[in-house]
GROMACS .gro file of C-alpha atoms in nm:
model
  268
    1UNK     CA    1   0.000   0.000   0.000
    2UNK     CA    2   0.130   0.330  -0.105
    3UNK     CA    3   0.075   0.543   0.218
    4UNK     CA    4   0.237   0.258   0.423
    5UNK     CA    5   0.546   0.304   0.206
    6UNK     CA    6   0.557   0.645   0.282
    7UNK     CA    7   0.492   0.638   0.672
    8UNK     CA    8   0.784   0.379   0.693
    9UNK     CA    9   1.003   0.618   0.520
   10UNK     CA   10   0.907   0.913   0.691
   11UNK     CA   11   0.886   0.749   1.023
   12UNK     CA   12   1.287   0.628   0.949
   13UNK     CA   13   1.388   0.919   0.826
   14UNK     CA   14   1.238   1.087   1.146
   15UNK     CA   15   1.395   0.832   1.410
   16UNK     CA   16   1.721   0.813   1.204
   17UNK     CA   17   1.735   1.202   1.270
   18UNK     CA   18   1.679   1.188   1.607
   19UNK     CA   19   1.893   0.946   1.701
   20UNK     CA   20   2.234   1.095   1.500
   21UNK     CA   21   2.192   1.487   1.491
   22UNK     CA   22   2.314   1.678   1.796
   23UNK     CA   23   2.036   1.783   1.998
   24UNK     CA   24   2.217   1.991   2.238
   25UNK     CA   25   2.223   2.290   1.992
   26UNK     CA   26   1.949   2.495   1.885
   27UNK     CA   27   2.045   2.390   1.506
   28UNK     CA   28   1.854   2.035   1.542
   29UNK     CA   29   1.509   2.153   1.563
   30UNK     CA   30   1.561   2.316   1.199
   31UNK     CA   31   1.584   1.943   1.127
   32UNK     CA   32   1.410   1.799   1.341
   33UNK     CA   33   1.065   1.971   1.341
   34UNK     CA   34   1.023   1.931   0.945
   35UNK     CA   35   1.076   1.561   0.966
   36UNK     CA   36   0.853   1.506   1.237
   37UNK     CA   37   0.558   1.700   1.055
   38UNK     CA   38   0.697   1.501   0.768
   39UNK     CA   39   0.624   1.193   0.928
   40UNK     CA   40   0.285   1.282   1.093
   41UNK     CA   41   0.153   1.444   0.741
   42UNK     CA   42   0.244   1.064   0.610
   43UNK     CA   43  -0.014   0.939   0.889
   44UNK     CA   44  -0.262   1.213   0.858
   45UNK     CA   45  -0.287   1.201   0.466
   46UNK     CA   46  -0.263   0.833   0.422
   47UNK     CA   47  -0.586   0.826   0.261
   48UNK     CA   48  -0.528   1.088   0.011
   49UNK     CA   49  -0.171   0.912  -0.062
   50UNK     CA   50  -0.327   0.594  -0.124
   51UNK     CA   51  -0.615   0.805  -0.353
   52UNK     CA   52  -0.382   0.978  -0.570
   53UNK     CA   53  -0.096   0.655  -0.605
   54UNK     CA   54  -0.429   0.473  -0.771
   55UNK     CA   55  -0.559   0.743  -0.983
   56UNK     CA   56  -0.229   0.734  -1.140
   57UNK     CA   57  -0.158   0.352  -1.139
   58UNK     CA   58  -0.403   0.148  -1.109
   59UNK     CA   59  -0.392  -0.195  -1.006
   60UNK     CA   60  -0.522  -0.452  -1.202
   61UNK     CA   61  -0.610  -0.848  -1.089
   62UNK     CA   62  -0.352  -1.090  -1.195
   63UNK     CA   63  -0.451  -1.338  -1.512
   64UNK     CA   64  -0.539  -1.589  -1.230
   65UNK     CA   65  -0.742  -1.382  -1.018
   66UNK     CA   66  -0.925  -1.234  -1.304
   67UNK     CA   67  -1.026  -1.579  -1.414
   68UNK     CA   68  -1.062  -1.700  -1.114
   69UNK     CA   69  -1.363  -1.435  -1.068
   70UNK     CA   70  -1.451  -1.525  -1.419
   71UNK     CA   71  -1.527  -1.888  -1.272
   72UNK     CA   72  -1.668  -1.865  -0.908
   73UNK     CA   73  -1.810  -1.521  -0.872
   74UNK     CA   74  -2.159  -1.557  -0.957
   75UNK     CA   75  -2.311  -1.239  -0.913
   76UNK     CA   76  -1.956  -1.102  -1.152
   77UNK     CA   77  -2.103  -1.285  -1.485
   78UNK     CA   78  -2.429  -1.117  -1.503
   79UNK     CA   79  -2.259  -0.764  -1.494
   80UNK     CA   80  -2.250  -0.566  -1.839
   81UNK     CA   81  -1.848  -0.540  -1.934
   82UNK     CA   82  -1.814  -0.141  -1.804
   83UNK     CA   83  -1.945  -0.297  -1.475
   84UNK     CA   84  -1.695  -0.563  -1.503
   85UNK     CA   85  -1.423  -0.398  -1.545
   86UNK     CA   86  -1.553  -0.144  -1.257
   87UNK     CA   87  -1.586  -0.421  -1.055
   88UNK     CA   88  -1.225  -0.548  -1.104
   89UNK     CA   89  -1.030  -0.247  -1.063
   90UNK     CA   90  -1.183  -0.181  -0.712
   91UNK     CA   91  -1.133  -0.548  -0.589
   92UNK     CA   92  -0.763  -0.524  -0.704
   93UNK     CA   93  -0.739  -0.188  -0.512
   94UNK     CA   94  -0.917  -0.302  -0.175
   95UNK     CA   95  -0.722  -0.642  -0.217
   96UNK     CA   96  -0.401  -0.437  -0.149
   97UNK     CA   97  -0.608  -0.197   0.107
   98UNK     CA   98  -0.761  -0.437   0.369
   99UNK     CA   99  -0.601  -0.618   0.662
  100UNK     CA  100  -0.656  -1.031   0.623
  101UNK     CA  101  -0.583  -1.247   0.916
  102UNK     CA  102  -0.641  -1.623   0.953
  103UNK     CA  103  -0.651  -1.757   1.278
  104UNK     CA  104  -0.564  -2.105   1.121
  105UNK     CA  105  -0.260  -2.288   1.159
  106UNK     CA  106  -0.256  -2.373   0.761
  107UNK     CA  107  -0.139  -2.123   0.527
  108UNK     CA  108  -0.451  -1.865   0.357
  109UNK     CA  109  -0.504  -1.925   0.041
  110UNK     CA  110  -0.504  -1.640  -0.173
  111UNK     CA  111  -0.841  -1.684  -0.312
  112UNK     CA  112  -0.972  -1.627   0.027
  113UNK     CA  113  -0.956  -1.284   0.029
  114UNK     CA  114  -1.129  -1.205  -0.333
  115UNK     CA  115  -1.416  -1.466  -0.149
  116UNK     CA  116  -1.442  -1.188   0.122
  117UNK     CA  117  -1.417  -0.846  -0.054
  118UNK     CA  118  -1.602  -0.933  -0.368
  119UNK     CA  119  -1.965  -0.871  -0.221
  120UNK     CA  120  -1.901  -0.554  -0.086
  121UNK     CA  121  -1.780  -0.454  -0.481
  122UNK     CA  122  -2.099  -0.605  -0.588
  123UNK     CA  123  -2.306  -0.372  -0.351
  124UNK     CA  124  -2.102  -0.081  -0.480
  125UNK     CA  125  -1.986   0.020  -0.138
  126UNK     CA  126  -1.772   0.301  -0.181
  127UNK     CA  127  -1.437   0.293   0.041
  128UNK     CA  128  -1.415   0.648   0.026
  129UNK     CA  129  -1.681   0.657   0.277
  130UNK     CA  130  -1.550   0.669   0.599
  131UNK     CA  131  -1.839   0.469   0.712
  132UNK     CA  132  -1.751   0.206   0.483
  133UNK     CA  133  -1.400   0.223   0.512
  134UNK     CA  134  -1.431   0.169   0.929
  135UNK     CA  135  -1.414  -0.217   0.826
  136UNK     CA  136  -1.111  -0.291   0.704
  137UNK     CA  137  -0.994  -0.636   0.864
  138UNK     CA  138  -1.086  -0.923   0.789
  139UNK     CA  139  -1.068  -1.271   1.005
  140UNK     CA  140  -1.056  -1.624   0.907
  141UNK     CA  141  -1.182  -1.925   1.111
  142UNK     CA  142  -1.114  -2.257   0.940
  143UNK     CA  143  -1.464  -2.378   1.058
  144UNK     CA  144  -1.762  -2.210   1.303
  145UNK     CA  145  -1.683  -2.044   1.589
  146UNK     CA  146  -1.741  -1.884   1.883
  147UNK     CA  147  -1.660  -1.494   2.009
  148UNK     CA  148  -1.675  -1.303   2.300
  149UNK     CA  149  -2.011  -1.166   2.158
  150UNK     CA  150  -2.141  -1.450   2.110
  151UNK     CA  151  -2.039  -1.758   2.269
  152UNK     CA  152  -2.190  -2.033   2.051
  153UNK     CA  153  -2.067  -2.175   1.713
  154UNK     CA  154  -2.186  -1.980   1.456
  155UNK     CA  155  -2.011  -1.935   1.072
  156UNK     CA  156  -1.987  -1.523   1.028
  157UNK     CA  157  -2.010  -1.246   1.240
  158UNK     CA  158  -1.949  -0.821   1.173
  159UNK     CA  159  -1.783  -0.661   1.505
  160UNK     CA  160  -1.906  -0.298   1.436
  161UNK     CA  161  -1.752  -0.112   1.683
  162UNK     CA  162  -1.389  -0.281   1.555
  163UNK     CA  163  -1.481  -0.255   1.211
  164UNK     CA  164  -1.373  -0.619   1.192
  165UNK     CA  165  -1.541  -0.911   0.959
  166UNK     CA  166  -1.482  -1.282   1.098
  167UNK     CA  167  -1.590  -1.554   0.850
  168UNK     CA  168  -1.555  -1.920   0.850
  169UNK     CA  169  -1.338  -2.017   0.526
  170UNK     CA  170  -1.481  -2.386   0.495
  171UNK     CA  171  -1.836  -2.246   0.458
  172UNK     CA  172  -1.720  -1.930   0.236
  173UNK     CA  173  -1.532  -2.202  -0.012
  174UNK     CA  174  -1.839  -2.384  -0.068
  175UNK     CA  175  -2.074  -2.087  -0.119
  176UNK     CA  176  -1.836  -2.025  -0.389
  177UNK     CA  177  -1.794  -2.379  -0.576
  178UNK     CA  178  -2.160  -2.463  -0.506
  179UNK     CA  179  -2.354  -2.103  -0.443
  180UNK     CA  180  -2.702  -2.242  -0.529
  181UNK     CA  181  -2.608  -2.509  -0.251
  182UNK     CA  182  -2.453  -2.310   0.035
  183UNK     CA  183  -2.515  -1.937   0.183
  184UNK     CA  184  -2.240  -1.717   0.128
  185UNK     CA  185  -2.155  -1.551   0.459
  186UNK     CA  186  -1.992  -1.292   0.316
  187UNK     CA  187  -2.240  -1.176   0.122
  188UNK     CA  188  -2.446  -1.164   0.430
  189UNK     CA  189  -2.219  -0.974   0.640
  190UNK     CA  190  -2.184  -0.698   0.415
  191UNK     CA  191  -2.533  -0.664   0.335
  192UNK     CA  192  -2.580  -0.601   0.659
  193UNK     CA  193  -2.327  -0.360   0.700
  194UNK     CA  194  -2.474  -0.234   0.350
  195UNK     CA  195  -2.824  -0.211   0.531
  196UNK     CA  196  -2.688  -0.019   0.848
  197UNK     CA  197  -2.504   0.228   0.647
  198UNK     CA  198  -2.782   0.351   0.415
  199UNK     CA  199  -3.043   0.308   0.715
  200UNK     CA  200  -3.257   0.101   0.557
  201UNK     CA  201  -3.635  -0.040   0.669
  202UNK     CA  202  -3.663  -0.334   0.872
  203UNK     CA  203  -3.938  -0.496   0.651
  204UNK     CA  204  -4.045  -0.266   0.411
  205UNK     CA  205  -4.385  -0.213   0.616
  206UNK     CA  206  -4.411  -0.575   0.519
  207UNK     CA  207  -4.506  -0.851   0.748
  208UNK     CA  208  -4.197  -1.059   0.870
  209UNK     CA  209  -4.384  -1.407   0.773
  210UNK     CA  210  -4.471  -1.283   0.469
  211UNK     CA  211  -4.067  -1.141   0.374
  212UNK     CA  212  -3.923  -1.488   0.506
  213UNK     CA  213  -4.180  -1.695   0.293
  214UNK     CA  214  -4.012  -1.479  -0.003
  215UNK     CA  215  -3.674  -1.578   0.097
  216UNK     CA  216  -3.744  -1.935   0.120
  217UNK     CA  217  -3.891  -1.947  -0.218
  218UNK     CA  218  -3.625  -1.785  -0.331
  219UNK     CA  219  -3.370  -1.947  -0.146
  220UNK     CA  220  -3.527  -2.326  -0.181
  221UNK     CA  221  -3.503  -2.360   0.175
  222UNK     CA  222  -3.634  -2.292   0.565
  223UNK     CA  223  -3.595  -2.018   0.778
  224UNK     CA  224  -3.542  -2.275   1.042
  225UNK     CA  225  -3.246  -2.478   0.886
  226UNK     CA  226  -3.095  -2.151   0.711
  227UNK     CA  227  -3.036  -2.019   1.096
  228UNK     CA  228  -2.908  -2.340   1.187
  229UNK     CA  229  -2.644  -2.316   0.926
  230UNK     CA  230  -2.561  -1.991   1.036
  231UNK     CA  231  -2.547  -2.086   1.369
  232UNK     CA  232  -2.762  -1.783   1.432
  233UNK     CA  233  -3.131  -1.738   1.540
  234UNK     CA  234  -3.193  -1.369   1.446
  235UNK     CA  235  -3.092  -1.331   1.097
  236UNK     CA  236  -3.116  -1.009   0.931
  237UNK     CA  237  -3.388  -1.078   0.704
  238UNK     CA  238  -3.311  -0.706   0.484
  239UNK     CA  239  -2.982  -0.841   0.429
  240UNK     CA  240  -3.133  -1.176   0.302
  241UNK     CA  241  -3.319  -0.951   0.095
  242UNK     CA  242  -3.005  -0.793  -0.061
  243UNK     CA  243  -2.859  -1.096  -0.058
  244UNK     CA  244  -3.152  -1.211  -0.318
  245UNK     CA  245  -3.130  -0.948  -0.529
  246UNK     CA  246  -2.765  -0.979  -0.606
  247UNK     CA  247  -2.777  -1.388  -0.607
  248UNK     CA  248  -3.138  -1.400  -0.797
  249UNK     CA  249  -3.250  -1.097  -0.896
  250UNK     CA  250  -3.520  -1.266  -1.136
  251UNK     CA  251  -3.652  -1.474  -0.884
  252UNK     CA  252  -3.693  -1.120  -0.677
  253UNK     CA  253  -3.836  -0.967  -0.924
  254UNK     CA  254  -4.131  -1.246  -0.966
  255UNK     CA  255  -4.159  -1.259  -0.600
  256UNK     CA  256  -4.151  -0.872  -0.519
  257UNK     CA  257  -4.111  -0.617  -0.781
  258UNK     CA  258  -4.092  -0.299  -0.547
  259UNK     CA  259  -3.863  -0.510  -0.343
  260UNK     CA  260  -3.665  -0.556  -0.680
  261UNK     CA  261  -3.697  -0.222  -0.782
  262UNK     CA  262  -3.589  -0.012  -0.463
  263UNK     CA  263  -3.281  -0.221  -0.450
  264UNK     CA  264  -3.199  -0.185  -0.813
  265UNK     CA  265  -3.256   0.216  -0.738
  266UNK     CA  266  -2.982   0.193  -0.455
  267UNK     CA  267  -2.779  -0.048  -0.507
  268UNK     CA  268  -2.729  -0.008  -0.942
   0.00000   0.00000   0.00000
């Protein structure tokens, strides 16, 4: 990341300073003062670093990573090409801006982290947002686990407060080799982070019975066994919602057209 670059350098050039020039005479703080605003500007304008390093050189996926989103990322194929290639430069960007940590013994594979990022492209979260840009770690689980928060085994889970995402990697594989078999997790985490952001309705002034029986047709399954998987009993059924419309937006559409259409206004 370009603004880390810089705050190592600045920081080095700051502490190498300090620690050789004479401090004893009045001289030093000619030197001293302008690399120490050096190094805090480096800090305090890491954003706008990163912004302007971008704008001027992009990054771009790797042949494998493009394909590999070619392959497994569902809701990537039924983009038009601008969207596409919208939706590729900003992965490759916040592939090199997020913090990824797995809290497995076995070495992360790569593909992880396009697994975890890609939905929040899809929803067209912009980073830029401060709001949005709060979550910016990521944590891996091999398999479901507990937290602090909540101490049961459950297979995702958004720490707001942190601005951390924890995700179980065995369930976020599958949702990717077999997404009309398996719930992706990550989709569901940031749709709900998509949902609190924008300050969305509950239930669209529509009964909760009637919103889940949408979901299960949609879904082809039961509210009950879809919060067993998750290992959660209060889903977030607006993020389900979302979740629809960017999995199977025709089956939305036949189910719930204003549904369909007040996400297409927001979210396309």
């Amino acid at each position: 990341m370009p603004s880390r670059i810089a705050q190592t350098l600045c920081t080095t050039l700051f502490l190498l300073t300090l620690f050789f020039i004479d401090k004893s005479t009045e001289d030093s703080l000619w030197v001293l003062i302008p690399t120490g605003i050096l190094a805090l500007a480096s800090f305090v304008f890491g954003s706008l670093i990163n912004q302007n390093w971008y704008q001027r050189n992009p990054p771009k996926l790797s042949d494998y990573e493009l394909n590999w989103v070619k392959r497994f990322v569902p809701f990537y194929k039924n983009l038009p090409k601008i969207a596409q290639d919208h939706f590729c430069n900003q992965l490759a960007i916040q592939l090199t801006e997020k913090q990824f940590t797995s809290m497995s013994e076995k070495e992360m594979p790569e593909e992880l982290k396009i697994m975890a990022l890609a939905p929040a492209i899809r929803l067209n979260l912009s980073f830029k947002d401060p709001a949005v840009k709060h979550y910016g770690r990521i944590v891996f689980y091999h398999h479901a686990f507990p937290s602090p928060e909540q101490q049961y085994l459950h297979l995702s889970e958004t720490q707001d407060e942190d601005g951390v995402i924890i995700l179980a990697s065995d369930a976020l594989e599958a949702a990717y080799v077999k997404p009309d078999a398996f719930f992706n997790i990550a989709l569901y985490e940031w749709a709900c982070i998509f949902i609190k952001i924008h300050k969305m309705p509950a239930t669209f002034k529509l009964d909760a019975d009637l919103i889940w029986s949408i979901i299960c047709k949609i879904l082809v399954t039961e509210e009950k066994k879809l919060q067993n998987y998750m290992g959660q009993m209060n889903l977030n059924i607006v993020a389900i919602l979302v979740y629809c419309y960017i999995m199977y937006p025709e089956k939305l559409q036949k189910e719930s057209a204003d549904i369909f259409n007040f996400y297409k206004t927001i979210i396309d």
